[in-house]
JSON list of C-alpha atoms in Angstrom, two decimals:
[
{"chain": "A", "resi": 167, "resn": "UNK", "atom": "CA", "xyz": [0.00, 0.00, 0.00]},
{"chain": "A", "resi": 168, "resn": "UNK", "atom": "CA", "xyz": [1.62, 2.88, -1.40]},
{"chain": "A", "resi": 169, "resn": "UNK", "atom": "CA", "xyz": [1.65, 6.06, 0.99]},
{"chain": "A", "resi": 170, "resn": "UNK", "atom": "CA", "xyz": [1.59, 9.79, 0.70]},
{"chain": "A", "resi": 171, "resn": "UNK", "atom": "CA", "xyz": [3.21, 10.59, -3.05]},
{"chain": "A", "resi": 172, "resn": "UNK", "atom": "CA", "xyz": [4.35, 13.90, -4.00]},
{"chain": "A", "resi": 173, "resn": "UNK", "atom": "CA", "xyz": [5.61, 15.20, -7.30]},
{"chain": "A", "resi": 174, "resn": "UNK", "atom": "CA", "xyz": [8.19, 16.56, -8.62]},
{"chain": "A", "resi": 175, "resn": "UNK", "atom": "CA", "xyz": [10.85, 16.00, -5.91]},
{"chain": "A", "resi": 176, "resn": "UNK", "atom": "CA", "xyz": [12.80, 18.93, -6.58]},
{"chain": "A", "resi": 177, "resn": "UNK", "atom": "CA", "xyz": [11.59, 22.20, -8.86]},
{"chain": "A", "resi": 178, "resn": "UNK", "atom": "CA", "xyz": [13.53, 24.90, -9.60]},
{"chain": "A", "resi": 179, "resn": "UNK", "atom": "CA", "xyz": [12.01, 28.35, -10.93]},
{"chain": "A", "resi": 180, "resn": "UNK", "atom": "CA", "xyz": [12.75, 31.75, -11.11]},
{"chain": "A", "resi": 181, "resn": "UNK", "atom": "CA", "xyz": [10.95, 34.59, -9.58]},
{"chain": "A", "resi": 182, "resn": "UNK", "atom": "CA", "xyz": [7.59, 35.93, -11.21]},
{"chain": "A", "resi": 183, "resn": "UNK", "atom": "CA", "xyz": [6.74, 32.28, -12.37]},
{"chain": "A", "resi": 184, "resn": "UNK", "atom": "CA", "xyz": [4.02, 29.98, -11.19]},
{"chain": "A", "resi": 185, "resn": "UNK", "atom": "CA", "xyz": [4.48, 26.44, -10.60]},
{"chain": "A", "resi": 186, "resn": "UNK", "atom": "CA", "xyz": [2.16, 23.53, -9.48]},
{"chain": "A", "resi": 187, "resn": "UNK", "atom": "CA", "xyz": [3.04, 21.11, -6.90]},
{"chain": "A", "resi": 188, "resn": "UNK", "atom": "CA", "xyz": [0.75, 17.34, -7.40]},
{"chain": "A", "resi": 189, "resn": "UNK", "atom": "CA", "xyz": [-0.02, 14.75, -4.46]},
{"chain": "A", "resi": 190, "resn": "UNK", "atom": "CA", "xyz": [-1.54, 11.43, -4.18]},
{"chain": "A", "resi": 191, "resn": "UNK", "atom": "CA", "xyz": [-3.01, 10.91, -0.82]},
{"chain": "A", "resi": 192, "resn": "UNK", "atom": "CA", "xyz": [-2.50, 7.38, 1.06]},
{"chain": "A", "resi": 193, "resn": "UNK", "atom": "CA", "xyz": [-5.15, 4.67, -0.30]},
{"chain": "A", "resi": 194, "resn": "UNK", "atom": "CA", "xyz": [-8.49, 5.19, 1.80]},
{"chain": "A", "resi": 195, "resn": "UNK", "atom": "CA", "xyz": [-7.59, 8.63, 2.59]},
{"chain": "A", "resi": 196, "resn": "UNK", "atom": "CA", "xyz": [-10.44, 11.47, 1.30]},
{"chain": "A", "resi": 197, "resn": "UNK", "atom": "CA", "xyz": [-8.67, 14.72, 2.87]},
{"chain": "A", "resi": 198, "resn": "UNK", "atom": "CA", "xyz": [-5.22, 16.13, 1.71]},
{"chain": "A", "resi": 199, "resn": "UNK", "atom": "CA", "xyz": [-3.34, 19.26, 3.56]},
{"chain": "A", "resi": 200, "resn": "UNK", "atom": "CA", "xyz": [-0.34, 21.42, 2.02]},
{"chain": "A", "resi": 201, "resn": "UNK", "atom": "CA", "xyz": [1.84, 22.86, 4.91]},
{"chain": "A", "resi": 202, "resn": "UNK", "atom": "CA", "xyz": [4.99, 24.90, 3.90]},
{"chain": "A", "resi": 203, "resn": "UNK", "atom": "CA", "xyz": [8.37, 24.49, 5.60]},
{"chain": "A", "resi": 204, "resn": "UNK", "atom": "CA", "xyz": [11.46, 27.04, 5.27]},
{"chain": "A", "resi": 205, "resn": "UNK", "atom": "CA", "xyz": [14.76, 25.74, 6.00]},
{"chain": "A", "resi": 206, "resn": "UNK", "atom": "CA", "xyz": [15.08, 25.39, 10.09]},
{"chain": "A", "resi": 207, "resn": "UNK", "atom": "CA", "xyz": [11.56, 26.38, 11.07]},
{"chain": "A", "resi": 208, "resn": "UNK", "atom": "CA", "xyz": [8.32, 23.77, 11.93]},
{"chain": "A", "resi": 209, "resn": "UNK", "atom": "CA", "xyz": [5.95, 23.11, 9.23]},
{"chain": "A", "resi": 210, "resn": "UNK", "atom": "CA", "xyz": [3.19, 25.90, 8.41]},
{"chain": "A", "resi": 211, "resn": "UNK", "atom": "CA", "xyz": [-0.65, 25.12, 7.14]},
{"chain": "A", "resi": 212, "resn": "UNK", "atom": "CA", "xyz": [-1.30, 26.62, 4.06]},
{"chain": "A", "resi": 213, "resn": "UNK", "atom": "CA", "xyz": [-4.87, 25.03, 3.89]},
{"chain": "A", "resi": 214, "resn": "UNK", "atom": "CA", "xyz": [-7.10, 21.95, 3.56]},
{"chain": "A", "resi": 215, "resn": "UNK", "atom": "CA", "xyz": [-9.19, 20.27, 0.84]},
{"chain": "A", "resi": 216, "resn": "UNK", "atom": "CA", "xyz": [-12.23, 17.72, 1.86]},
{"chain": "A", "resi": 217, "resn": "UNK", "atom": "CA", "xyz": [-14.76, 16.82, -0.48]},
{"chain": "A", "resi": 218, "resn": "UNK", "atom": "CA", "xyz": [-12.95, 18.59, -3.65]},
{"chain": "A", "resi": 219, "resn": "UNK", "atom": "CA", "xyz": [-13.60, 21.89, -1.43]},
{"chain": "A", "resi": 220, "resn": "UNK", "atom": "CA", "xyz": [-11.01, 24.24, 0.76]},
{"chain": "A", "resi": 221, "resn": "UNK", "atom": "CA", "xyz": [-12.35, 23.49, 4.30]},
{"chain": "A", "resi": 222, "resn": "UNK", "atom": "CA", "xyz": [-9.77, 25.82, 6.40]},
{"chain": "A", "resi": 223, "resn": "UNK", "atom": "CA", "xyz": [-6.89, 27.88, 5.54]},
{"chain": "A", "resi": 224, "resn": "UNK", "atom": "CA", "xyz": [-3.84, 29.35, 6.78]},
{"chain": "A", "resi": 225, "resn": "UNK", "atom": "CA", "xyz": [-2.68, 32.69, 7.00]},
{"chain": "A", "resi": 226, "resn": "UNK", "atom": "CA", "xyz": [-1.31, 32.16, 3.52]},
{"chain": "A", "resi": 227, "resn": "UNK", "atom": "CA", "xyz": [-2.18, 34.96, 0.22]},
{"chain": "A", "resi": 228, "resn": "UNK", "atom": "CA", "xyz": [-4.12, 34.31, -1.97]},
{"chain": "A", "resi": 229, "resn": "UNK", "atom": "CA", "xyz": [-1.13, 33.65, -5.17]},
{"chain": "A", "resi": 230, "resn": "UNK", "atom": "CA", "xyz": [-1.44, 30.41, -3.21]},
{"chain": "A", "resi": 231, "resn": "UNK", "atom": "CA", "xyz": [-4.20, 28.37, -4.13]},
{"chain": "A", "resi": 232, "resn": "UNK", "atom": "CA", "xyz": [-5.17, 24.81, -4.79]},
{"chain": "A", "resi": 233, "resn": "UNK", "atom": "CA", "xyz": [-7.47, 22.19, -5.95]},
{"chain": "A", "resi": 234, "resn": "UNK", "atom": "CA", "xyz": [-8.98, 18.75, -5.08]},
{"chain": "A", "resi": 235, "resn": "UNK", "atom": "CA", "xyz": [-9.79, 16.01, -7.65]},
{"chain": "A", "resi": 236, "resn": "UNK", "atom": "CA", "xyz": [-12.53, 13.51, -7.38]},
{"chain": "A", "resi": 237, "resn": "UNK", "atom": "CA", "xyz": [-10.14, 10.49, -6.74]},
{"chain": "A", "resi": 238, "resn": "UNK", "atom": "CA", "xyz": [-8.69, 12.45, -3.71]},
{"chain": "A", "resi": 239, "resn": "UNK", "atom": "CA", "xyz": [-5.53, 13.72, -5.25]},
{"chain": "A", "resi": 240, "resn": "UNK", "atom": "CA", "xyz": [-4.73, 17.61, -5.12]},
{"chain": "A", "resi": 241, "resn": "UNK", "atom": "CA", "xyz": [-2.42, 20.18, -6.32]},
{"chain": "A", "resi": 242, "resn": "UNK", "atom": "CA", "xyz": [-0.96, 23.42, -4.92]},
{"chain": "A", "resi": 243, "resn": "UNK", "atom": "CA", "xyz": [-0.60, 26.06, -7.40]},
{"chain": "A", "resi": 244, "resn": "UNK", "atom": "CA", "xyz": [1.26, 29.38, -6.28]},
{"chain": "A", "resi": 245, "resn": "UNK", "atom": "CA", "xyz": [1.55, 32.06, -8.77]},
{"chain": "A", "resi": 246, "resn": "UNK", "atom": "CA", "xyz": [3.86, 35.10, -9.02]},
{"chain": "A", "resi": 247, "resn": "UNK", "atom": "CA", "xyz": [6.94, 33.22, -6.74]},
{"chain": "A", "resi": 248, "resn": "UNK", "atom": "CA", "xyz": [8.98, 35.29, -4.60]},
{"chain": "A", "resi": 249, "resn": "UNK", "atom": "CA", "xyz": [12.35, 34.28, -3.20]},
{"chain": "A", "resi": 250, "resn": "UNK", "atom": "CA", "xyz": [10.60, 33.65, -0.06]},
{"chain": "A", "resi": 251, "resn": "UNK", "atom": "CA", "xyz": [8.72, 30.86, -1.40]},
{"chain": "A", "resi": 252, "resn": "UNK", "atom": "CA", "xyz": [11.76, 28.77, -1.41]},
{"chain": "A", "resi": 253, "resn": "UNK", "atom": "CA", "xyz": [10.71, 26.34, 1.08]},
{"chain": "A", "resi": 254, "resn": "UNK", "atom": "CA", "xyz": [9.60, 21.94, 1.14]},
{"chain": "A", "resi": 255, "resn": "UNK", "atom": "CA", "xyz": [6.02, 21.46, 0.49]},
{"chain": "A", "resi": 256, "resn": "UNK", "atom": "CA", "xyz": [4.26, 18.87, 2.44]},
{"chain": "A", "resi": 257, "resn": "UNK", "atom": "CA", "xyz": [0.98, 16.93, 1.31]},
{"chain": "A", "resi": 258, "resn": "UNK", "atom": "CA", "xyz": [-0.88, 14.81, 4.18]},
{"chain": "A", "resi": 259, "resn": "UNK", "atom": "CA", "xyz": [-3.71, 13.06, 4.18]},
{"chain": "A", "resi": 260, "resn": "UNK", "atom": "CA", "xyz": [-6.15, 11.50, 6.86]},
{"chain": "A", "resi": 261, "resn": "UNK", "atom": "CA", "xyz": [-9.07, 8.91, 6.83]},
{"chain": "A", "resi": 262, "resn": "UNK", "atom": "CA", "xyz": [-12.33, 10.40, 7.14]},
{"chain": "A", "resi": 263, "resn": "UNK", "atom": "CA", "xyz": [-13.02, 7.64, 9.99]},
{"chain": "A", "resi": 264, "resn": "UNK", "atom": "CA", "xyz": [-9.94, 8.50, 12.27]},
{"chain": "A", "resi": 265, "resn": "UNK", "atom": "CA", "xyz": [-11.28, 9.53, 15.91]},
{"chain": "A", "resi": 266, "resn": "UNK", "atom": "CA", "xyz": [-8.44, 11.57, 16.10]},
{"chain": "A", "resi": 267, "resn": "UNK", "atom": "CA", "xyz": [-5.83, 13.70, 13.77]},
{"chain": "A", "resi": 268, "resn": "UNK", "atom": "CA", "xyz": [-3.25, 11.52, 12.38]},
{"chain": "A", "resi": 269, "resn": "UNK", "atom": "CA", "xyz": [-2.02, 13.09, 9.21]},
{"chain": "A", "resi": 270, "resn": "UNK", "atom": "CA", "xyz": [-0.32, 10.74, 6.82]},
{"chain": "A", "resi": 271, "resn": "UNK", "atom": "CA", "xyz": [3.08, 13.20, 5.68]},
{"chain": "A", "resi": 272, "resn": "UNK", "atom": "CA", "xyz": [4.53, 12.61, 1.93]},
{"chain": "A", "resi": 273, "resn": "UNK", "atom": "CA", "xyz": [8.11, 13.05, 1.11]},
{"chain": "A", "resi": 274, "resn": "UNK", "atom": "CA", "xyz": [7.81, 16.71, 0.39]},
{"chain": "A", "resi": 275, "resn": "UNK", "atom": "CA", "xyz": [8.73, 18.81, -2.84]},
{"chain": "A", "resi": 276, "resn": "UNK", "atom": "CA", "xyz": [11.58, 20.89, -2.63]},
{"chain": "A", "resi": 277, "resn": "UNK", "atom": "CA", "xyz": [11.27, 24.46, -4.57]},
{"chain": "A", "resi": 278, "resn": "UNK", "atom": "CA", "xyz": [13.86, 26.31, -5.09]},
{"chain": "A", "resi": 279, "resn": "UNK", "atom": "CA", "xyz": [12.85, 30.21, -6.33]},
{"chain": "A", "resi": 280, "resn": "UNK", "atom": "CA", "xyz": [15.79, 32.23, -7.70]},
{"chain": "B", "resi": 267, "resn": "UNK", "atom": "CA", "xyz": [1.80, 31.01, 16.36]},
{"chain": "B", "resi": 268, "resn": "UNK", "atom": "CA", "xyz": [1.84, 27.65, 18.09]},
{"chain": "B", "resi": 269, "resn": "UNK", "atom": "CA", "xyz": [0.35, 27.00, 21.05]},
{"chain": "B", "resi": 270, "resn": "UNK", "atom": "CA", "xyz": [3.06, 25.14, 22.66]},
{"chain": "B", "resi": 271, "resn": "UNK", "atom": "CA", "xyz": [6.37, 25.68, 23.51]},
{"chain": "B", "resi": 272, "resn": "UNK", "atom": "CA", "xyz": [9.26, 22.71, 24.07]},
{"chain": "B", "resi": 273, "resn": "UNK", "atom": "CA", "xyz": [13.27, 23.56, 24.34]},
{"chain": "B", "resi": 274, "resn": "UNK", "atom": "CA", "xyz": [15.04, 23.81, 21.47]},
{"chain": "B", "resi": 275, "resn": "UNK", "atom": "CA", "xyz": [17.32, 21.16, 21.40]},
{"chain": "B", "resi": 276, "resn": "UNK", "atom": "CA", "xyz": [18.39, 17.86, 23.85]},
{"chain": "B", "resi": 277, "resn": "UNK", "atom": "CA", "xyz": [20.99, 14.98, 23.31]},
{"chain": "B", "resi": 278, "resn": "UNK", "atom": "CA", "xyz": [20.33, 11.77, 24.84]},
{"chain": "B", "resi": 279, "resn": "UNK", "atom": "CA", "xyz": [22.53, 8.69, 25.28]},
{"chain": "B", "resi": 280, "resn": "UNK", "atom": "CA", "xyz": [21.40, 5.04, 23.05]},
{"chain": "B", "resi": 281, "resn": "UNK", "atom": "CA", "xyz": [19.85, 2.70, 25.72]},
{"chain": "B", "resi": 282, "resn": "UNK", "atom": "CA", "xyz": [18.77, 5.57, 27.91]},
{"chain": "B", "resi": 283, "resn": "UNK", "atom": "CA", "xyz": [15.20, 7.10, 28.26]},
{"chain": "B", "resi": 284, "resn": "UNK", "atom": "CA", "xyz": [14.61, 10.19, 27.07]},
{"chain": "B", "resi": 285, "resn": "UNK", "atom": "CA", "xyz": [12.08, 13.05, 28.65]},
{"chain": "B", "resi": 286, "resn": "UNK", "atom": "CA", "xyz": [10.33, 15.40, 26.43]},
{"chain": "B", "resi": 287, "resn": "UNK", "atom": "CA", "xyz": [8.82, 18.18, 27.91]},
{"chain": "B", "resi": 288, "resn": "UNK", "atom": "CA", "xyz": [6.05, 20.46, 26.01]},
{"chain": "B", "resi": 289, "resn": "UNK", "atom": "CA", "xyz": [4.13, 23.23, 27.73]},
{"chain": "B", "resi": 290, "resn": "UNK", "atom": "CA", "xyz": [0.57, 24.25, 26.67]},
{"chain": "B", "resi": 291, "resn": "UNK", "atom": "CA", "xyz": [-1.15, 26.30, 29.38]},
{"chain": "B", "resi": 292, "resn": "UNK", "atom": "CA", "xyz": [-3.77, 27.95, 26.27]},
{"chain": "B", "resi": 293, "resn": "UNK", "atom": "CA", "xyz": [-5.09, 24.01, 25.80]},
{"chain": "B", "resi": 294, "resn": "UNK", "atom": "CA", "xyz": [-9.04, 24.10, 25.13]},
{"chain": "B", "resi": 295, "resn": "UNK", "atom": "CA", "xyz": [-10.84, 21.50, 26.45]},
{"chain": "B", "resi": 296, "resn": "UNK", "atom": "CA", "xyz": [-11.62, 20.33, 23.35]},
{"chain": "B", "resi": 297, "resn": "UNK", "atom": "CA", "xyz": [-8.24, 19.61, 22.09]},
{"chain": "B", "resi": 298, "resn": "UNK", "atom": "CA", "xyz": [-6.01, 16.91, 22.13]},
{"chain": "B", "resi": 299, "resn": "UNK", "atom": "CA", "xyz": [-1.94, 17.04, 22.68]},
{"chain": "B", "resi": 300, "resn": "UNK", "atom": "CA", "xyz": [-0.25, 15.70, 19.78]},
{"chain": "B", "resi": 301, "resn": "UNK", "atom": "CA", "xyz": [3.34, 14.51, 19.06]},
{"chain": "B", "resi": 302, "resn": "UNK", "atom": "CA", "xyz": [4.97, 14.34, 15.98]},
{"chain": "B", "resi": 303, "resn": "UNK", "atom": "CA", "xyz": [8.64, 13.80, 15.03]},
{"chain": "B", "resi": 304, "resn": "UNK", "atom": "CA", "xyz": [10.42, 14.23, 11.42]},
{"chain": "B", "resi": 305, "resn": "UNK", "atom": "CA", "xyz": [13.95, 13.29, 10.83]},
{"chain": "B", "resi": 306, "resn": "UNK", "atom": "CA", "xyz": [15.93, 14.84, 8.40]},
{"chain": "B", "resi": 307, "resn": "UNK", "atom": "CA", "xyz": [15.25, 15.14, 4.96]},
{"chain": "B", "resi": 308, "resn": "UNK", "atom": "CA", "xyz": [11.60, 13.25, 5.63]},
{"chain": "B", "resi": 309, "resn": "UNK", "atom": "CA", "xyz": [7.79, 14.41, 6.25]},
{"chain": "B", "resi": 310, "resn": "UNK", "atom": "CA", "xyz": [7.01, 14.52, 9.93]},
{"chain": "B", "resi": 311, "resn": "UNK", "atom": "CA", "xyz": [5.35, 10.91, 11.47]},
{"chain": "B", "resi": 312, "resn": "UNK", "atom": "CA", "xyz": [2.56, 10.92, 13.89]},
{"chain": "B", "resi": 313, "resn": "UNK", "atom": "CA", "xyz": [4.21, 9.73, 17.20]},
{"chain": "B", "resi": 314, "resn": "UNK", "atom": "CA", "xyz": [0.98, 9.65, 20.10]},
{"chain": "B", "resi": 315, "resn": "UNK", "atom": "CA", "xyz": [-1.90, 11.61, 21.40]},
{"chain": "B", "resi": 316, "resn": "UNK", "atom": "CA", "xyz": [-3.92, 11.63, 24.45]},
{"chain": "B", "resi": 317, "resn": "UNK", "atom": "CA", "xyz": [-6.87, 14.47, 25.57]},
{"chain": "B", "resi": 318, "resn": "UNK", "atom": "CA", "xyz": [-6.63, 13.95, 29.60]},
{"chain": "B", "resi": 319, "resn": "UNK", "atom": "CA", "xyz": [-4.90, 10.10, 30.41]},
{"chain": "B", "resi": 320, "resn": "UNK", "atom": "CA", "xyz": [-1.82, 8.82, 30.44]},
{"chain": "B", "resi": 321, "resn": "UNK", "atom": "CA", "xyz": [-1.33, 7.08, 26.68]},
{"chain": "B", "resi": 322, "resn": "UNK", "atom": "CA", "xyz": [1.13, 4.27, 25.48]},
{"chain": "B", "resi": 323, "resn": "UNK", "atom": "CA", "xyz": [1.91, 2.75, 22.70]},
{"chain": "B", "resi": 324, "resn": "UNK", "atom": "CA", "xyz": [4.66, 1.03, 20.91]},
{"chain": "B", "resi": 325, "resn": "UNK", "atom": "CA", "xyz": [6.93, 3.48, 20.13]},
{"chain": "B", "resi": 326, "resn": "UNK", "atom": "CA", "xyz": [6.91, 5.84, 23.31]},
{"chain": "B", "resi": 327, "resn": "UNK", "atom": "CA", "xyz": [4.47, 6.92, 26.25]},
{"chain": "B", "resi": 328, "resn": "UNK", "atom": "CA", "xyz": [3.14, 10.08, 27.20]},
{"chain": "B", "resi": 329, "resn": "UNK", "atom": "CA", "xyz": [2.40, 11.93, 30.77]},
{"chain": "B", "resi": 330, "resn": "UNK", "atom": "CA", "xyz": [-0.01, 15.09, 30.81]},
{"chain": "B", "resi": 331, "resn": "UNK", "atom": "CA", "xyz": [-0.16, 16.62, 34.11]},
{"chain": "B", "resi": 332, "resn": "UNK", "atom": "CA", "xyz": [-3.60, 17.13, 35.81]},
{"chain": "B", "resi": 333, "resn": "UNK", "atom": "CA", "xyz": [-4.33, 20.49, 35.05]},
{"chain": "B", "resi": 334, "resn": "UNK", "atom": "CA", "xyz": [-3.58, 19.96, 30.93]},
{"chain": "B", "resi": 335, "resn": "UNK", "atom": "CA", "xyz": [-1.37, 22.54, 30.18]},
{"chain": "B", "resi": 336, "resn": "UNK", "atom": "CA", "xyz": [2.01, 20.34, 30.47]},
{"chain": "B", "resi": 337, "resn": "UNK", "atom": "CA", "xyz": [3.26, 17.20, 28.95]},
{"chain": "B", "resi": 338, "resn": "UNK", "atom": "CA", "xyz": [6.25, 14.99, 28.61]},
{"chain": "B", "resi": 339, "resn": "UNK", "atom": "CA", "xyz": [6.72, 12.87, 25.72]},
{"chain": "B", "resi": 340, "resn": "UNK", "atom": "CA", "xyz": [8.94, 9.46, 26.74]},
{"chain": "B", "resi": 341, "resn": "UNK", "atom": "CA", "xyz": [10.52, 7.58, 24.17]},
{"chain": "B", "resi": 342, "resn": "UNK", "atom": "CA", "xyz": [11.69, 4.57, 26.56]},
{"chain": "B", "resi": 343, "resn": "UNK", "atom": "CA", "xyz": [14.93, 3.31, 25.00]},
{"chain": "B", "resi": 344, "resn": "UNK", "atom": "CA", "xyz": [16.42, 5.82, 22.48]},
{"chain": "B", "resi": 345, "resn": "UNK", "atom": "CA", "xyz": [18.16, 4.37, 19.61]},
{"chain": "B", "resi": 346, "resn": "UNK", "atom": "CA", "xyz": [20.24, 6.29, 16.85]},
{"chain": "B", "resi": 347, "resn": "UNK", "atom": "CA", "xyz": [16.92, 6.48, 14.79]},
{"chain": "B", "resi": 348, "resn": "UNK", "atom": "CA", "xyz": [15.33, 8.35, 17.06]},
{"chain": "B", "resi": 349, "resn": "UNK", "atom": "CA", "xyz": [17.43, 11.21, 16.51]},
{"chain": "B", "resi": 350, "resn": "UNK", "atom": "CA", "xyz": [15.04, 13.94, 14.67]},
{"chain": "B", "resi": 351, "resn": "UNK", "atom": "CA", "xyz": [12.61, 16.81, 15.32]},
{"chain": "B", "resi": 352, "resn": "UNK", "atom": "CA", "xyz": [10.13, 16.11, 18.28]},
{"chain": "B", "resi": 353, "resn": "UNK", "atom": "CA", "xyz": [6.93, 18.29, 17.84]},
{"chain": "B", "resi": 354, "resn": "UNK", "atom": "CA", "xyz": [4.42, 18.87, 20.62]},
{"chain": "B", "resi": 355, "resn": "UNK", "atom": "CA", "xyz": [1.10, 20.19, 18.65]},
{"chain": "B", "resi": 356, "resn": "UNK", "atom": "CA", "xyz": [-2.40, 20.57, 20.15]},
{"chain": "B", "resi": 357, "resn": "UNK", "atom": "CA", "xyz": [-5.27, 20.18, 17.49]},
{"chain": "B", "resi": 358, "resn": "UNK", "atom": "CA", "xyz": [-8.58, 19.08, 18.11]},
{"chain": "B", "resi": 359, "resn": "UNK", "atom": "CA", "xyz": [-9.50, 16.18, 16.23]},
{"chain": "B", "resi": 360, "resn": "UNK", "atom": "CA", "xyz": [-9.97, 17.30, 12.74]},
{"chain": "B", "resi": 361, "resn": "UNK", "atom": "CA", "xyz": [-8.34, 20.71, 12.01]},
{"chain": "B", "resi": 362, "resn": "UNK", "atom": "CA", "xyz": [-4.38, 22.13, 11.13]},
{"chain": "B", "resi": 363, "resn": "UNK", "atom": "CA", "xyz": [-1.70, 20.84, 12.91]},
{"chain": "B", "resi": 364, "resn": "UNK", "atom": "CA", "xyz": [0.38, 24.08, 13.89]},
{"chain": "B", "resi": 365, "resn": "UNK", "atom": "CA", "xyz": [3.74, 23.06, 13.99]},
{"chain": "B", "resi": 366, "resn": "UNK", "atom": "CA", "xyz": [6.35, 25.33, 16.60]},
{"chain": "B", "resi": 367, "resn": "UNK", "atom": "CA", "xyz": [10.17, 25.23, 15.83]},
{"chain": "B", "resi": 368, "resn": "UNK", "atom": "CA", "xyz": [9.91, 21.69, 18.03]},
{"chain": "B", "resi": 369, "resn": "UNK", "atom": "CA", "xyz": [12.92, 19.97, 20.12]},
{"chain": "B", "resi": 370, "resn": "UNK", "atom": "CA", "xyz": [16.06, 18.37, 18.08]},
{"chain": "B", "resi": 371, "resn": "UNK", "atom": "CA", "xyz": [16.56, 15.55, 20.02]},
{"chain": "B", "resi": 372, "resn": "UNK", "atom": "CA", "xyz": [20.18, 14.04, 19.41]},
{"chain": "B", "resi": 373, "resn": "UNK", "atom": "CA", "xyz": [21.08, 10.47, 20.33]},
{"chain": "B", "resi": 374, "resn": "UNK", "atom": "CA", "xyz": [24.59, 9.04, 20.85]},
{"chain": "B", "resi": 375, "resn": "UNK", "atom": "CA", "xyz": [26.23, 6.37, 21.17]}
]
């Protein structure tokens, strides 16, 4: 059983561009979150998608965006990048019948803005 | 911000038990203490959780104090693996998980 799957692994791009970050949730899993980690800090919620809709968000603006797809996969889109979006990009995902919140963490995606 | 705060770093010696304290006096009654650990280059892992009892399971215990707004995170035999990121969150069931800057806990040999 394959778990949390992000791609690409690495991304480079250059400020002003957009770029679009993909994630397969673990098998059985219906509701994916993006958090955003710099280098040497905890991670940070950017927001949440349940039911193909954004349920909660983080203090995050609005170049960053995202979508859910009816087979439970999602993407993070940010737009106009700024040097300070260099950062690792979690996905995790959850069961809808946990009693409690155990996210499921990918790998990450590491983007590079220059 | 997070709602907990834990020291910043610890080193602990393999074979030895090591004691991770979190502090979260703003805890609603509603929410549950969470702990989380990520080791380098890897997304975090979901450690334990408990609301108001003592919890244990097979990879460490943990102790919240009466009054909810401590806990200590035990992982009862430290190997080299165990060196990472320890994160103390409280969440209620369903929501974020706000992450603080956590404890690097360093085991050696």
């Amino acid at each position: 059983d394959a778990g949390v799957t992000q791609s690409p692994t690495h991304l480079i791009k250059t400020r002003g561009q957009q770029v679009t970050l993909r994630c397969s949730p673990k098998s059985g899993h219906d509701t994916v979150s993006w958090y955003q980690q710099a280098l040497g800090q905890g991670p940070q919620f950017i927001f949440q998608y349940y039911e193909e809709e954004e349920r909660q968000r983080g203090n995050f603006p609005d170049r960053f965006s995202g979508h859910q797809f009816p087979n439970y996969s999602s993407e993070l889109n940010v737009n106009a990048l700024l040097l300070g979006d260099s950062a690792l990009y979690l996905c995790a995902s959850r069961t809808p019948s946990a009693s409690y919140n155990e996210q499921f963490f990918g790998p990450g995606t590491r983007l590079t803005v220059l | 911000d997070a709602k907990t705060t834990q020291p910043p770093s610890m080193d602990c010696a393999e074979g030895r038990a090591a004691n991770l304290p979190c502090n979260h006096s703003t805890i609603s009654g509603n929410e549950y203490v969470y702990w989380y650990r990520q080791i380098h280059s890897q997304g975090p892992q979901y450690i334990i959780h408990g609301l108001k009892n003592n919890e244990t399971n097979e990879m460490a215990s943990l102790i919240i104090t009466e009054d909810r707004k401590s806990s200590t995170l035990i992982l009862p035999h430290a190997t080299l693996r165990d060196t990472a990121v320890y994160y103390c969150i409280v969440s209620d069931s369903w929501g974020k998980l706000q992450f603080g800057a956590g404890t690097q806990v360093v085991v050696t040999p």
